[in-house]
Structures are given as C-alpha cells and as structure tokens.
Coordinates of N, CA, C and O in Angstrom, one line a residue:
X859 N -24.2 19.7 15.5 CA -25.3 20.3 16.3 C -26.6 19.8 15.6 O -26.6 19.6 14.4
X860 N -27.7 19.5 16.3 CA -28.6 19.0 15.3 C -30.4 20.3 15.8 O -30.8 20.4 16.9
X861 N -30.7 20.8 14.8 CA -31.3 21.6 14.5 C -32.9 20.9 14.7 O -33.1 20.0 13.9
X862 N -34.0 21.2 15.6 CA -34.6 20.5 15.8 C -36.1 20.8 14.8 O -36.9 20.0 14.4
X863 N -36.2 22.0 14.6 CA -37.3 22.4 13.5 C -37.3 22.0 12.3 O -38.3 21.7 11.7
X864 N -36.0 22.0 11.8 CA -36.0 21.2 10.4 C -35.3 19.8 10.5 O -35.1 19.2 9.5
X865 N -35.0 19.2 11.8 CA -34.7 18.0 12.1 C -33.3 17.8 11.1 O -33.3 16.7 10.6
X866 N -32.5 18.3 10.9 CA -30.9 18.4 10.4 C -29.8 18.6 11.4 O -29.7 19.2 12.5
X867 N -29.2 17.9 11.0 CA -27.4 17.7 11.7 C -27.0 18.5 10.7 O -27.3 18.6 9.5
X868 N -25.8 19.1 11.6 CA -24.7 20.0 11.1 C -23.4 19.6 12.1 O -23.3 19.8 13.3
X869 N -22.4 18.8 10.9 CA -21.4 18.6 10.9 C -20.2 19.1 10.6 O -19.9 19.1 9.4
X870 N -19.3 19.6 11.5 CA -18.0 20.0 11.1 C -17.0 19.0 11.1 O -16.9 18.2 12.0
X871 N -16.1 19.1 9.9 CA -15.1 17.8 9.7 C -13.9 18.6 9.4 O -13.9 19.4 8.4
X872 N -12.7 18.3 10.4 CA -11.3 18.7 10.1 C -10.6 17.9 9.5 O -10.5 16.7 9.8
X873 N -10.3 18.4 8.8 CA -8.7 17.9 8.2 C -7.3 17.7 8.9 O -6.3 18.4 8.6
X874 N -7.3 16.8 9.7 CA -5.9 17.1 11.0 C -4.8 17.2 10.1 O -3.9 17.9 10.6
X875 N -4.4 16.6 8.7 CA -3.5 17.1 8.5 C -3.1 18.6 8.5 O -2.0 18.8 9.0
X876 N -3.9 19.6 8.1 CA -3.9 20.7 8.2 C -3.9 21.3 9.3 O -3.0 22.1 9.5
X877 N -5.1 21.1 10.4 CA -5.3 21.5 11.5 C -3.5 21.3 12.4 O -3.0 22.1 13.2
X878 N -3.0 20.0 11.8 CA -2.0 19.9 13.1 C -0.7 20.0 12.3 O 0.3 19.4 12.7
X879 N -0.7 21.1 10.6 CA 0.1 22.1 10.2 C 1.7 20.8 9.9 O 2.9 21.0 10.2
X880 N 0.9 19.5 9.2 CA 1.9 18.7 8.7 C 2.5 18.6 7.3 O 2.0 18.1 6.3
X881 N 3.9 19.5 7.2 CA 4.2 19.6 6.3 C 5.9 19.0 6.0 O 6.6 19.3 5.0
X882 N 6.1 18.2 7.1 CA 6.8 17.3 6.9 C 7.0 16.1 6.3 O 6.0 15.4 6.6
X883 N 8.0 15.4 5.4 CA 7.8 14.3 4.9 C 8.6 12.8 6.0 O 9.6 13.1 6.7
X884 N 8.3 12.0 6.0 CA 9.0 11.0 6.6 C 9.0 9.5 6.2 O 7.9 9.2 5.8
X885 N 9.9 8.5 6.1 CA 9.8 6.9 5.6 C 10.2 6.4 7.0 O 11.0 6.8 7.9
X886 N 9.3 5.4 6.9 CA 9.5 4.4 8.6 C 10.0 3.4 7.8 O 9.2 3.2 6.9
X887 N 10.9 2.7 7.7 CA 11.7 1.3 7.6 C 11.7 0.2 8.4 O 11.6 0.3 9.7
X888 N 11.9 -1.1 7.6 CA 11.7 -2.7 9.0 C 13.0 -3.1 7.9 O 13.3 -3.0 6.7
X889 N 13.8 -3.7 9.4 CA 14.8 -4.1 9.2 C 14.5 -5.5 8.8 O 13.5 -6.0 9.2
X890 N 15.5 -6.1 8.1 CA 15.5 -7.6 7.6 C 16.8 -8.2 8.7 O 18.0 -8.2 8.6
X891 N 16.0 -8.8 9.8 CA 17.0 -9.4 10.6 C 17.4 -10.8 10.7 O 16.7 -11.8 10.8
X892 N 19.0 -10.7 10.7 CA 19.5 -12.5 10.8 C 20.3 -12.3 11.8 O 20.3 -11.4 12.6
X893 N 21.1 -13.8 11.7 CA 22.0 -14.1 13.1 C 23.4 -14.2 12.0 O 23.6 -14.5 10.9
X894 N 24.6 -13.8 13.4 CA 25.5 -13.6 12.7 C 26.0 -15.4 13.3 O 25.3 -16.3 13.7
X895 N 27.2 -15.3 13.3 CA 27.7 -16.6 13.8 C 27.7 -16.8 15.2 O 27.7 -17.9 15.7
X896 N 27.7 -16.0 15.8 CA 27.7 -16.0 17.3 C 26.1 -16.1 17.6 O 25.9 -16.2 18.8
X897 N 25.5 -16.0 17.1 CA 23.6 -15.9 17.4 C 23.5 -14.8 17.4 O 22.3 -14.5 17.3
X898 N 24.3 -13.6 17.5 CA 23.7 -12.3 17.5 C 22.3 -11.7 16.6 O 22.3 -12.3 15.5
X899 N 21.6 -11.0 16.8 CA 20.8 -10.5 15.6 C 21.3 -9.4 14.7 O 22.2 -8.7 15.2
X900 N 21.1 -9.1 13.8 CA 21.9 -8.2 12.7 C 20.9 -7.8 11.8 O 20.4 -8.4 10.8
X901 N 20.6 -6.9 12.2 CA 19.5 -5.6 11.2 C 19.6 -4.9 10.0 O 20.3 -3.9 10.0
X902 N 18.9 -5.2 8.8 CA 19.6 -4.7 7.4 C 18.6 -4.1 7.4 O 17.5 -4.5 7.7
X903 N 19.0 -2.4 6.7 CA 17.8 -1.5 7.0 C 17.8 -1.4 5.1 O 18.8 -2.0 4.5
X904 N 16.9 -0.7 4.2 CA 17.3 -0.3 3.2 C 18.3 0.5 2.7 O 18.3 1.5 3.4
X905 N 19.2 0.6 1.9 CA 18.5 -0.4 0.7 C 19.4 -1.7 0.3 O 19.5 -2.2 -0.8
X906 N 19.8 -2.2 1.5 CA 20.6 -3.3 1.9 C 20.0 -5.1 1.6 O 20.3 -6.1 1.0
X907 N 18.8 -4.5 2.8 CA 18.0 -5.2 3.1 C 16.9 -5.0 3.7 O 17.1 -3.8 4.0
X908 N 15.6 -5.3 4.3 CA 14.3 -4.6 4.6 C 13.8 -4.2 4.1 O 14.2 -4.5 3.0
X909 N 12.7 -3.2 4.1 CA 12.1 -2.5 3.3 C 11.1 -1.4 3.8 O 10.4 -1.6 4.7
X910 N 11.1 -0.5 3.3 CA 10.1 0.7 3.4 C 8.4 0.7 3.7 O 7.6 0.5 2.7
X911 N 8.0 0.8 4.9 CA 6.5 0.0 4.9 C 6.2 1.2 4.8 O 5.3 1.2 3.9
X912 N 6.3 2.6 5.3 CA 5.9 3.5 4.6 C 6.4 4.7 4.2 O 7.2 5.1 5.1
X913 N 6.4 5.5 3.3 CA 7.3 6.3 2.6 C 6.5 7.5 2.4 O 5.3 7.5 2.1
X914 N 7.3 8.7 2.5 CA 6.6 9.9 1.9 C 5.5 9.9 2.8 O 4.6 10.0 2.0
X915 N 5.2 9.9 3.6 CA 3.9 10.7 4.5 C 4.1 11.2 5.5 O 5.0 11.1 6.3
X916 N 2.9 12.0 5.4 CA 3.0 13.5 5.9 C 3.1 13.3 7.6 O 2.5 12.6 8.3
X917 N 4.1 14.3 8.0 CA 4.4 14.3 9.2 C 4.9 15.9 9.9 O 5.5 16.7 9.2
X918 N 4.6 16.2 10.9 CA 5.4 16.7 11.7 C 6.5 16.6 12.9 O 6.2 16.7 14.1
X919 N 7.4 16.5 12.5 CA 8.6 16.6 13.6 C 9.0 18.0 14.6 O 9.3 19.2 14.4
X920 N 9.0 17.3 15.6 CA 8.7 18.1 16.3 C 10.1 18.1 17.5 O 9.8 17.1 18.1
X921 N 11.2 18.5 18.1 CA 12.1 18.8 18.9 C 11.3 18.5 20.1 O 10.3 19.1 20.3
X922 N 12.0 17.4 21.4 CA 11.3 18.0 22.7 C 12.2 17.7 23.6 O 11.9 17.7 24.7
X923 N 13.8 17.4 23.3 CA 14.4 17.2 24.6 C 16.5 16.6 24.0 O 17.0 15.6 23.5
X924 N 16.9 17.6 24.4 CA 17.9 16.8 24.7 C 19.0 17.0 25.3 O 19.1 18.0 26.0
X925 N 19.8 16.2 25.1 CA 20.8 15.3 26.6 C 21.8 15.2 26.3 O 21.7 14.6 25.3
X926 N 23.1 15.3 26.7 CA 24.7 15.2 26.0 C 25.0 13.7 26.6 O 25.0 13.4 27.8
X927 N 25.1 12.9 25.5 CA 25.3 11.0 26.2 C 26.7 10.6 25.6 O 27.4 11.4 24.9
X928 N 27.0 9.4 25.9 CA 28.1 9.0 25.7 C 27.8 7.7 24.6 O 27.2 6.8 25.1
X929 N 28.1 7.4 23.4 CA 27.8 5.9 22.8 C 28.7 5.8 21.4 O 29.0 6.3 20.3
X930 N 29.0 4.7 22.5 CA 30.5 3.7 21.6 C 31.3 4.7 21.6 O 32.0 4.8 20.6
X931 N 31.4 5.3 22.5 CA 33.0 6.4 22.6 C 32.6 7.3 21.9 O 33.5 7.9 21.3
X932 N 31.5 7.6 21.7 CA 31.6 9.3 20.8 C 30.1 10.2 21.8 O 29.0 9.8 21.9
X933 N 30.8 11.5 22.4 CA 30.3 11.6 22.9 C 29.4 13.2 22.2 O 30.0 14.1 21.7
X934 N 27.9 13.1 22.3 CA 27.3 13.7 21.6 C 26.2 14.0 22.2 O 25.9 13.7 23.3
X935 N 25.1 14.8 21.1 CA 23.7 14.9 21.5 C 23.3 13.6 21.3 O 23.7 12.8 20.5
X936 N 22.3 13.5 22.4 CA 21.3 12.8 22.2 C 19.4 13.4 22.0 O 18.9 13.8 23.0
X937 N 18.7 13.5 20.8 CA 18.0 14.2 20.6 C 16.9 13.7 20.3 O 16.9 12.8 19.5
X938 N 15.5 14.0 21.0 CA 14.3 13.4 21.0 C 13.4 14.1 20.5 O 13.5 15.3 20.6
X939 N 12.2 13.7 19.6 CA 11.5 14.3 19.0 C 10.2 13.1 18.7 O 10.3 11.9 18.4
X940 N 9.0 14.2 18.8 CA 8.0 13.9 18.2 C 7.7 13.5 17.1 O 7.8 14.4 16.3
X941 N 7.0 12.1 16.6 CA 7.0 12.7 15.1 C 5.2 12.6 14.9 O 4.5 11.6 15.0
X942 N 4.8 13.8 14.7 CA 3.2 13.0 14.3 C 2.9 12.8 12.9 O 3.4 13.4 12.0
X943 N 2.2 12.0 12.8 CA 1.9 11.2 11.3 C 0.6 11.4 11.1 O -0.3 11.6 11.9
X944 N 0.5 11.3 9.6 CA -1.0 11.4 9.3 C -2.5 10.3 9.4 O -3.7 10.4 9.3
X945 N -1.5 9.1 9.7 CA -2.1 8.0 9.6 C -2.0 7.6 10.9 O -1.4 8.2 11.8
X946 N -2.8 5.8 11.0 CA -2.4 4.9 12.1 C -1.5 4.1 11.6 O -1.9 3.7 10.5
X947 N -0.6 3.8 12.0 CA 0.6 3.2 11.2 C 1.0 2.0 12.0 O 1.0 2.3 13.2
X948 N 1.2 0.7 11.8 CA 1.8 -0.5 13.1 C 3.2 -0.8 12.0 O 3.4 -1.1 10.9
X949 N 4.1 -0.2 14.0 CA 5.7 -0.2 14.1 C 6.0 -1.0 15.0 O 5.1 -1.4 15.8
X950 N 7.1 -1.5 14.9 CA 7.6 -2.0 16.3 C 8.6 -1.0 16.0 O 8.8 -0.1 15.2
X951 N 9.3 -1.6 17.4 CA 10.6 -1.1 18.1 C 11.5 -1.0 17.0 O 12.0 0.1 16.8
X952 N 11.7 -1.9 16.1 CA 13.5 -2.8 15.3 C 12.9 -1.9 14.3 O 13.3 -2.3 13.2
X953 N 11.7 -0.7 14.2 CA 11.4 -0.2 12.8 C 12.6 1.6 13.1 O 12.8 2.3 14.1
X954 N 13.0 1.6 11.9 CA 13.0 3.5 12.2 C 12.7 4.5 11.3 O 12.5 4.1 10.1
X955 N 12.5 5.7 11.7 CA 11.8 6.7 10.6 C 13.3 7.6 10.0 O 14.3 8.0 10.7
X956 N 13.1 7.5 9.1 CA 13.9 8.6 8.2 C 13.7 10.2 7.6 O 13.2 10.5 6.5
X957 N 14.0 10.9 8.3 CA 13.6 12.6 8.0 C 15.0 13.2 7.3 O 16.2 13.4 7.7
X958 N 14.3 13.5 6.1 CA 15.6 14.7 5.8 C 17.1 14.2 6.0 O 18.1 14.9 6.2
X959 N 17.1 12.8 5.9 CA 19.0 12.4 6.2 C 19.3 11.7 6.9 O 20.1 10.8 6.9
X960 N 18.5 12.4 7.9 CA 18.2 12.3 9.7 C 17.6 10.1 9.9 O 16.6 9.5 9.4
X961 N 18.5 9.6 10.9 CA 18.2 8.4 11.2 C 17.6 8.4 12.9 O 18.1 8.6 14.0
X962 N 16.2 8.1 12.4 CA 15.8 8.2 14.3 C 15.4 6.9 14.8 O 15.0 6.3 13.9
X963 N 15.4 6.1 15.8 CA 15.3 5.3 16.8 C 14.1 5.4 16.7 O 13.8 6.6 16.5
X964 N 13.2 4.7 16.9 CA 11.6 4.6 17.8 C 11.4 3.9 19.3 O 11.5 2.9 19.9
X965 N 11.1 5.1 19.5 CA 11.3 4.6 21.3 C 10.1 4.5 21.6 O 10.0 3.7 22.6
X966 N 8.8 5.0 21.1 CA 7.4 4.6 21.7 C 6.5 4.9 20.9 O 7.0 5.2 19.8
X967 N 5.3 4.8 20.8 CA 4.3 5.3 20.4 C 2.9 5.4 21.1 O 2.5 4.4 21.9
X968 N 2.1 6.6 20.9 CA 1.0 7.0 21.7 C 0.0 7.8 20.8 O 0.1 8.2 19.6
X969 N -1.3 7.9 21.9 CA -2.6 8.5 20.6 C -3.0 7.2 19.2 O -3.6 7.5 18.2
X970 N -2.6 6.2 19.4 CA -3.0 4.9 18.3 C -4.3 4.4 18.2 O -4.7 4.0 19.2
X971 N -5.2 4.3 17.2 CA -6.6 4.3 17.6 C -7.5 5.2 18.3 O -8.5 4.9 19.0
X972 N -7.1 6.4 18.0 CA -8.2 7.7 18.4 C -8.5 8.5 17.3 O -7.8 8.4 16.3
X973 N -9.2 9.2 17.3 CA -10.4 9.6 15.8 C -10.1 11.2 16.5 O -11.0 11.9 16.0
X974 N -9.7 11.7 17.1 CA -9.5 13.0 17.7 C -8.5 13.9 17.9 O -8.4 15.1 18.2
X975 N -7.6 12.7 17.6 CA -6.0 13.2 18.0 C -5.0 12.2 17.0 O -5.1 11.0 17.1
X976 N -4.0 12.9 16.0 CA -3.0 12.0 15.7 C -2.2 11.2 16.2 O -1.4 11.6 17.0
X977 N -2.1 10.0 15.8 CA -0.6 9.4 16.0 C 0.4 10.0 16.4 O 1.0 10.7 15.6
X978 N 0.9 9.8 17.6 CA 2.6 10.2 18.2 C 3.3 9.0 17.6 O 2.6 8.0 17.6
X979 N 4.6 9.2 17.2 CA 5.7 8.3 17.2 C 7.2 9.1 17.9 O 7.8 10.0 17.5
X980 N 7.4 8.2 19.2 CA 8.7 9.1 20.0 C 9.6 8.7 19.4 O 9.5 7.4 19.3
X981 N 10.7 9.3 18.9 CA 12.2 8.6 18.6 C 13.3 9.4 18.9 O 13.2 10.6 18.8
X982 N 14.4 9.0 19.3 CA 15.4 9.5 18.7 C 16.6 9.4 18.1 O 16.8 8.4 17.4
X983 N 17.5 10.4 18.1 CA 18.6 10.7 17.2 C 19.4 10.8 17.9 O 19.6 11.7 18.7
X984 N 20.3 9.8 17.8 CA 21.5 9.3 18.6 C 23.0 9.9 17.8 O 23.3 9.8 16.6
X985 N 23.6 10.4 18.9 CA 25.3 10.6 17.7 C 25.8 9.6 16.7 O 26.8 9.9 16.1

C-alpha cells in the first residue's frame, strides 16, 4: 500500500514455505541413461548410477486420485499426487522424486515461473 502524506510503501512479504504448510522432505533424481544391446534405453537411478539434482527440500505431498491398474501382471493402486516444492526446480520426464521410501514417476509439471504461487510437480506411484 503506499501512504501518500508521508510518501512510504508498506510491504507485505510471505514466506510460501510456511504459508503453503511445507513440511515435507523430498529428492528428485536423473537417471544415467545407456543402451542395452538391442538399442533399448536403460535408466540407472542412484546409487547405481545418476545422481541427485536435488535433495532434502521442502515439499508438500499431497494425495489427489487413484485408480486400480494392471502393470506387468501385478495388479494394484495406481496413485497420484501433488508434490509442491519450495523452489523452481528444471525436471524432465526420465527424472523422479523420492518421499519417505516412496518411488514416484513425474508426469507433469505446472505454476513454473510464477512469484505468487509454488511449483506443482504431478507424479505417480505405480504398484
């Protein structure tokens, strides 16, 4: 707000980590990918191969959907969740995040480059 008699701004500044109640931890991993003999590609996650681009930050995971699927003969949940992060973070697809044990897929990301709203990272947790 800016105060015109004494010609001053007044600024409010949040803390989104707090504001958006992130008390989750999370590691996003990049696989180290080769070809097998067939040309296939073949993804080595840590601590194999790849490596940790980022570790320990703050996140919230968040539950938003799931689905009973079928993969590779085992038939299970398939489970989707938000993850928001404290940062702007650049993922691709072949990256995934690690929660608590938990191996999740990255299926999208949204909110990247906005000063108002955190980073979404969509993934999921496949059986």
């Amino acid at each position: 707000t800016w105060e015109r008699l004494q010609k001053i701004w007044e600024c409010n500044c949040r803390n989104l980590a707090i504001a958006f109640n992130l008390r989750d931890r999370v590691s996003i991993e990049r696989p180290e990918i080769s070809y097998d003999a067939a040309g296939a590609a073949v993804k080595t996650f840590p601590p194999y191969g790849g490596k940790v681009i980022y570790a320990g930050i703050l996140a919230r995971v968040q539950h938003t959907e799931e689905s009973i699927v079928d993969e590779r003969g085992i038939r299970g949940f398939s489970t989707r969740y938000d993850v928001i992060v404290d940062r702007q973070v650049e993922i691709t697809t072949d990256d995934r995040v690690v929660w608590n044990g938990k191996i999740m897929d990255i299926i999208g990301h949204r909110n990247d480059g906005r000063i108002d709203d955190l980073p979404v990272i969509e993934t999921v947790l496949k059986p």
